[in-house]
PDB file of C-alpha atoms in Angstrom:
ATOM      1  CA  MET A 535      71.141 222.745 183.478  1.00 51.00           C
ATOM      2  CA  ARG A 536      67.555 221.811 182.558  1.00 51.00           C
ATOM      3  CA  ALA A 537      68.721 220.174 179.353  1.00 51.00           C
ATOM      4  CA  THR A 538      71.277 218.121 181.317  1.00 45.00           C
ATOM      5  CA  LEU A 539      68.623 216.956 183.824  1.00 42.00           C
ATOM      6  CA  LEU A 540      66.192 216.128 181.029  1.00 41.00           C
ATOM      7  CA  THR A 541      68.901 214.163 179.183  1.00 47.00           C
ATOM      8  CA  LEU A 542      69.817 212.280 182.378  1.00 42.00           C
ATOM      9  CA  PHE A 543      66.148 211.471 183.153  1.00 45.00           C
ATOM     10  CA  THR A 544      65.518 210.308 179.584  1.00 46.00           C
ATOM     11  CA  ALA A 545      68.603 208.082 179.668  1.00 48.00           C
ATOM     12  CA  LEU A 546      67.559 206.479 182.970  1.00 48.00           C
ATOM     13  CA  THR A 547      63.868 206.003 182.106  1.00 47.00           C
ATOM     14  CA  PRO A 548      64.325 202.516 180.547  1.00 50.00           C
ATOM     15  CA  LEU A 549      65.993 201.340 183.784  1.00 50.00           C
ATOM     16  CA  ILE A 550      63.029 202.313 185.953  1.00 51.00           C
ATOM     17  CA  ALA A 551      60.840 199.255 186.505  1.00 55.00           C
ATOM     18  CA  THR A 552      57.104 199.608 186.863  1.00 70.00           C
ATOM     19  CA  ALA A 553      55.000 197.207 188.908  1.00 87.00           C
ATOM     20  CA  ASP A 554      52.618 194.882 187.135  1.00 95.00           C
ATOM     21  CA  THR A 555      50.385 192.017 188.262  1.00 96.00           C
ATOM     22  CA  MET A 556      49.821 188.462 187.092  1.00 97.00           C
ATOM     23  CA  THR A 557      47.507 185.730 188.302  1.00 98.00           C
ATOM     24  CA  TRP A 558      47.496 181.993 187.760  1.00 97.00           C
ATOM     25  CA  ARG A 559      46.008 178.697 188.937  1.00 95.00           C
ATOM     26  CA  VAL A 560      47.956 175.570 189.850  1.00 94.00           C
ATOM     27  CA  ALA A 561      47.135 171.855 190.089  1.00 91.00           C
ATOM     28  CA  THR A 562      49.769 169.542 191.634  1.00 91.00           C
ATOM     29  CA  VAL A 563      50.288 165.997 192.889  1.00 87.00           C
ATOM     30  CA  VAL A 564      52.890 164.583 195.269  1.00 87.00           C
ATOM     31  CA  SER A 565      55.883 163.271 193.325  1.00 90.00           C
ATOM     32  CA  THR A 566      58.142 162.191 196.217  1.00 91.00           C
ATOM     33  CA  GLN A 567      58.310 162.435 200.000  1.00 89.00           C
ATOM     34  CA  GLU A 568      61.619 161.774 201.708  1.00 90.00           C
ATOM     35  CA  ALA A 569      64.050 163.233 204.231  1.00 82.00           C
ATOM     36  CA  GLY A 570      61.554 165.836 205.437  1.00 87.00           C
ATOM     37  CA  GLU A 571      60.868 167.209 201.966  1.00 93.00           C
ATOM     38  CA  THR A 572      57.755 166.812 199.833  1.00 90.00           C
ATOM     39  CA  VAL A 573      58.151 167.371 196.096  1.00 95.00           C
ATOM     40  CA  ARG A 574      54.998 168.203 194.151  1.00 92.00           C
ATOM     41  CA  ARG A 575      54.788 168.475 190.358  1.00 95.00           C
ATOM     42  CA  GLY A 576      52.080 170.048 188.304  1.00 95.00           C
ATOM     43  CA  VAL A 577      50.909 172.651 185.873  1.00 96.00           C
ATOM     44  CA  ALA A 578      50.095 176.338 186.159  1.00 97.00           C
ATOM     45  CA  ILE A 579      47.705 178.159 183.844  1.00 97.00           C
ATOM     46  CA  PHE A 580      48.164 181.931 183.788  1.00 98.00           C
ATOM     47  CA  SER A 581      45.327 184.410 183.261  1.00 97.00           C
ATOM     48  CA  ASN A 582      46.564 185.065 179.699  1.00 96.00           C
ATOM     49  CA  GLY A 583      46.115 181.325 178.944  1.00 97.00           C
ATOM     50  CA  GLU A 584      49.832 180.514 178.995  1.00 98.00           C
ATOM     51  CA  PRO A 585      50.785 177.197 180.647  1.00 98.00           C
ATOM     52  CA  ALA A 586      53.889 176.375 182.672  1.00 98.00           C
ATOM     53  CA  THR A 587      55.073 173.215 184.361  1.00 98.00           C
ATOM     54  CA  LEU A 588      56.247 173.457 187.947  1.00 97.00           C
ATOM     55  CA  THR A 589      58.192 171.680 190.644  1.00 98.00           C
ATOM     56  CA  LEU A 590      57.350 172.657 194.226  1.00 96.00           C
ATOM     57  CA  ARG A 591      59.554 171.674 197.184  1.00 97.00           C
ATOM     58  CA  LEU A 592      57.932 171.875 200.629  1.00 94.00           C
ATOM     59  CA  ARG A 593      59.815 171.551 203.935  1.00 95.00           C
ATOM     60  CA  PRO A 594      58.483 171.864 207.483  1.00 92.00           C
ATOM     61  CA  THR A 595      60.292 174.652 209.345  1.00 93.00           C
ATOM     62  CA  ALA A 596      59.242 173.419 212.826  1.00 89.00           C
ATOM     63  CA  PRO A 597      57.467 170.364 214.282  1.00 85.00           C
ATOM     64  CA  PRO A 598      53.646 170.398 214.282  1.00 82.00           C
ATOM     65  CA  SER A 599      52.247 172.145 217.353  1.00 84.00           C
ATOM     66  CA  GLN A 600      48.653 172.803 218.421  1.00 86.00           C
ATOM     67  CA  GLY A 601      47.282 171.530 215.110  1.00 84.00           C
ATOM     68  CA  LYS A 602      49.535 173.687 212.921  1.00 88.00           C
ATOM     69  CA  MET A 603      52.806 173.179 211.092  1.00 87.00           C
ATOM     70  CA  PRO A 604      54.874 176.011 209.608  1.00 93.00           C
ATOM     71  CA  PHE A 605      56.556 175.250 206.286  1.00 93.00           C
ATOM     72  CA  SER A 606      58.573 176.805 203.495  1.00 96.00           C
ATOM     73  CA  ILE A 607      58.213 176.277 199.762  1.00 96.00           C
ATOM     74  CA  ARG A 608      60.386 176.865 196.726  1.00 98.00           C
ATOM     75  CA  THR A 609      58.671 176.546 193.342  1.00 98.00           C
ATOM     76  CA  ILE A 610      60.243 176.686 189.888  1.00 98.00           C
ATOM     77  CA  TYR A 611      57.899 177.508 186.980  1.00 98.00           C
ATOM     78  CA  ARG A 612      59.083 176.533 183.469  1.00 98.00           C
ATOM     79  CA  PHE A 613      57.558 178.000 180.304  1.00 98.00           C
ATOM     80  CA  GLU A 614      57.520 176.694 176.719  1.00 98.00           C
ATOM     81  CA  ASP A 615      60.054 179.310 175.593  1.00 98.00           C
ATOM     82  CA  GLY A 616      62.551 178.099 178.231  1.00 98.00           C
ATOM     83  CA  SER A 617      62.030 181.067 180.573  1.00 98.00           C
ATOM     84  CA  THR A 618      61.670 180.310 184.280  1.00 98.00           C
ATOM     85  CA  PHE A 619      60.924 182.041 187.537  1.00 98.00           C
ATOM     86  CA  THR A 620      61.341 180.800 191.088  1.00 98.00           C
ATOM     87  CA  VAL A 621      59.090 181.669 194.018  1.00 98.00           C
ATOM     88  CA  SER A 622      60.035 181.150 197.656  1.00 98.00           C
ATOM     89  CA  GLY A 623      57.480 181.466 200.454  1.00 97.00           C
ATOM     90  CA  ARG A 624      56.146 180.417 203.852  1.00 97.00           C
ATOM     91  CA  GLY A 625      52.832 179.224 205.215  1.00 94.00           C
ATOM     92  CA  ILE A 626      51.180 177.333 208.062  1.00 92.00           C
ATOM     93  CA  ALA A 627      49.306 174.072 207.396  1.00 86.00           C
ATOM     94  CA  ALA A 628      46.462 172.747 209.567  1.00 81.00           C
ATOM     95  CA  MET A 629      47.345 169.310 210.978  1.00 76.00           C
ATOM     96  CA  ALA A 630      45.283 166.514 212.528  1.00 72.00           C
ATOM     97  CA  ALA A 631      46.354 165.126 215.917  1.00 69.00           C
ATOM     98  CA  GLU A 632      48.164 162.243 214.184  1.00 64.00           C
ATOM     99  CA  GLY A 633      50.254 164.690 212.124  1.00 62.00           C
ATOM    100  CA  VAL A 634      48.332 164.367 208.864  1.00 64.00           C
ATOM    101  CA  PRO A 635      47.584 167.589 206.957  1.00 65.00           C
ATOM    102  CA  LEU A 636      43.891 168.522 207.051  1.00 62.00           C
ATOM    103  CA  THR A 637      41.886 169.523 204.009  1.00 70.00           C
ATOM    104  CA  SER A 638      41.775 173.275 204.371  1.00 73.00           C
ATOM    105  CA  GLU A 639      42.807 176.461 202.665  1.00 78.00           C
ATOM    106  CA  THR A 640      46.379 177.547 203.335  1.00 87.00           C
ATOM    107  CA  GLN A 641      47.807 180.939 202.451  1.00 90.00           C
ATOM    108  CA  ILE A 642      51.433 181.106 201.363  1.00 94.00           C
ATOM    109  CA  GLU A 643      53.227 184.436 201.162  1.00 97.00           C
ATOM    110  CA  GLY A 644      56.530 184.935 199.434  1.00 97.00           C
ATOM    111  CA  GLY A 645      58.319 186.453 196.529  1.00 98.00           C
ATOM    112  CA  PHE A 646      60.372 185.949 193.403  1.00 98.00           C
ATOM    113  CA  VAL A 647      63.953 184.854 194.044  1.00 97.00           C
ATOM    114  CA  ASP A 648      65.163 184.156 190.504  1.00 97.00           C
ATOM    115  CA  GLY A 649      64.195 184.432 186.869  1.00 98.00           C
ATOM    116  CA  THR A 650      65.646 183.513 183.480  1.00 97.00           C
ATOM    117  CA  GLY A 651      64.835 184.478 179.903  1.00 97.00           C
ATOM    118  CA  ARG A 652      61.988 187.003 179.780  1.00 96.00           C
ATOM    119  CA  PHE A 653      61.765 186.825 183.600  1.00 97.00           C
ATOM    120  CA  SER A 654      65.414 187.753 184.156  1.00 97.00           C
ATOM    121  CA  GLY A 655      65.589 190.342 186.941  1.00 96.00           C
ATOM    122  CA  ILE A 656      62.069 189.664 188.231  1.00 97.00           C
ATOM    123  CA  GLU A 657      61.282 191.025 191.698  1.00 97.00           C
ATOM    124  CA  GLY A 658      58.068 191.191 193.656  1.00 98.00           C
ATOM    125  CA  THR A 659      55.634 189.489 195.980  1.00 98.00           C
ATOM    126  CA  VAL A 660      53.433 186.431 195.527  1.00 97.00           C
ATOM    127  CA  VAL A 661      50.409 185.241 197.509  1.00 97.00           C
ATOM    128  CA  LEU A 662      49.077 181.723 196.926  1.00 94.00           C
ATOM    129  CA  LYS A 663      45.899 180.267 198.372  1.00 93.00           C
ATOM    130  CA  SER A 664      46.012 176.473 198.297  1.00 86.00           C
ATOM    131  CA  ARG A 665      43.482 173.764 199.047  1.00 77.00           C
ATOM    132  CA  SER A 666      44.971 170.323 199.617  1.00 71.00           C
ATOM    133  CA  GLY A 667      43.546 166.879 200.222  1.00 60.00           C
ATOM    134  CA  LEU A 668      41.372 166.821 197.093  1.00 57.00           C
ATOM    135  CA  ASP A 669      40.169 163.468 195.728  1.00 56.00           C
ATOM    136  CA  ARG A 670      42.232 162.896 192.549  1.00 57.00           C
ATOM    137  CA  SER A 671      39.776 160.234 191.354  1.00 63.00           C
ATOM    138  CA  ALA A 672      36.802 162.642 191.344  1.00 60.00           C
ATOM    139  CA  PRO A 673      35.665 163.738 187.861  1.00 61.00           C
ATOM    140  CA  GLY A 674      37.331 166.973 186.768  1.00 55.00           C
ATOM    141  CA  VAL A 675      39.957 167.018 189.540  1.00 51.00           C
ATOM    142  CA  LEU A 676      43.456 167.257 188.052  1.00 58.00           C
ATOM    143  CA  GLY A 677      45.476 166.929 191.258  1.00 62.00           C
ATOM    144  CA  ASP A 678      45.246 166.586 195.009  1.00 71.00           C
ATOM    145  CA  GLN A 679      46.162 170.229 195.588  1.00 79.00           C
ATOM    146  CA  PHE A 680      44.753 173.267 193.825  1.00 87.00           C
ATOM    147  CA  SER A 681      46.057 176.815 194.228  1.00 92.00           C
ATOM    148  CA  SER A 682      45.390 180.291 192.950  1.00 94.00           C
ATOM    149  CA  ALA A 683      48.138 182.886 192.948  1.00 97.00           C
ATOM    150  CA  GLU A 684      48.527 186.605 192.513  1.00 98.00           C
ATOM    151  CA  ALA A 685      51.815 188.426 192.068  1.00 98.00           C
ATOM    152  CA  THR A 686      52.884 192.024 191.970  1.00 97.00           C
ATOM    153  CA  TYR A 687      56.190 192.216 190.158  1.00 97.00           C
ATOM    154  CA  SER A 688      58.657 194.283 188.202  1.00 97.00           C
ATOM    155  CA  LEU A 689      61.365 193.367 185.731  1.00 95.00           C
ATOM    156  CA  LYS A 690      64.704 195.117 185.923  1.00 84.00           C
ATOM    157  CA  ARG A 691      66.431 195.329 182.580  1.00 69.00           C
TER     158      ARG A 691
END
């Protein structure tokens, strides 16, 4: 009986996913704004030095109210080897009385919804802290929005 349990455990061990973490920074600019959707494009640099390009789609989920607007995002990260992962999340942006987003830090919470290549089967949570409204013409500023992200994830094989 013990040998059978040990054999079963050993056979299933590769299927057990362990949680890991990754962090990255993002710089983006607005690419298009139409039909209630803002598309931002940019680059992410991961803590291991690996770059990825990204496309972020932002949609309001309700009209602005009391200086705040809830929104959802869906971001696809693309790596040099062709692998991708997609993050979906929600946040609340600070808004001026005229409906213009204010320069402030926004926290976005979400998770992985898809992955291809080496990220196939990715699951986990992601927290992004974004600062928007940056002056793109200032020396050293690569975009009008800068974010830092941290993820806890596992890969199911």
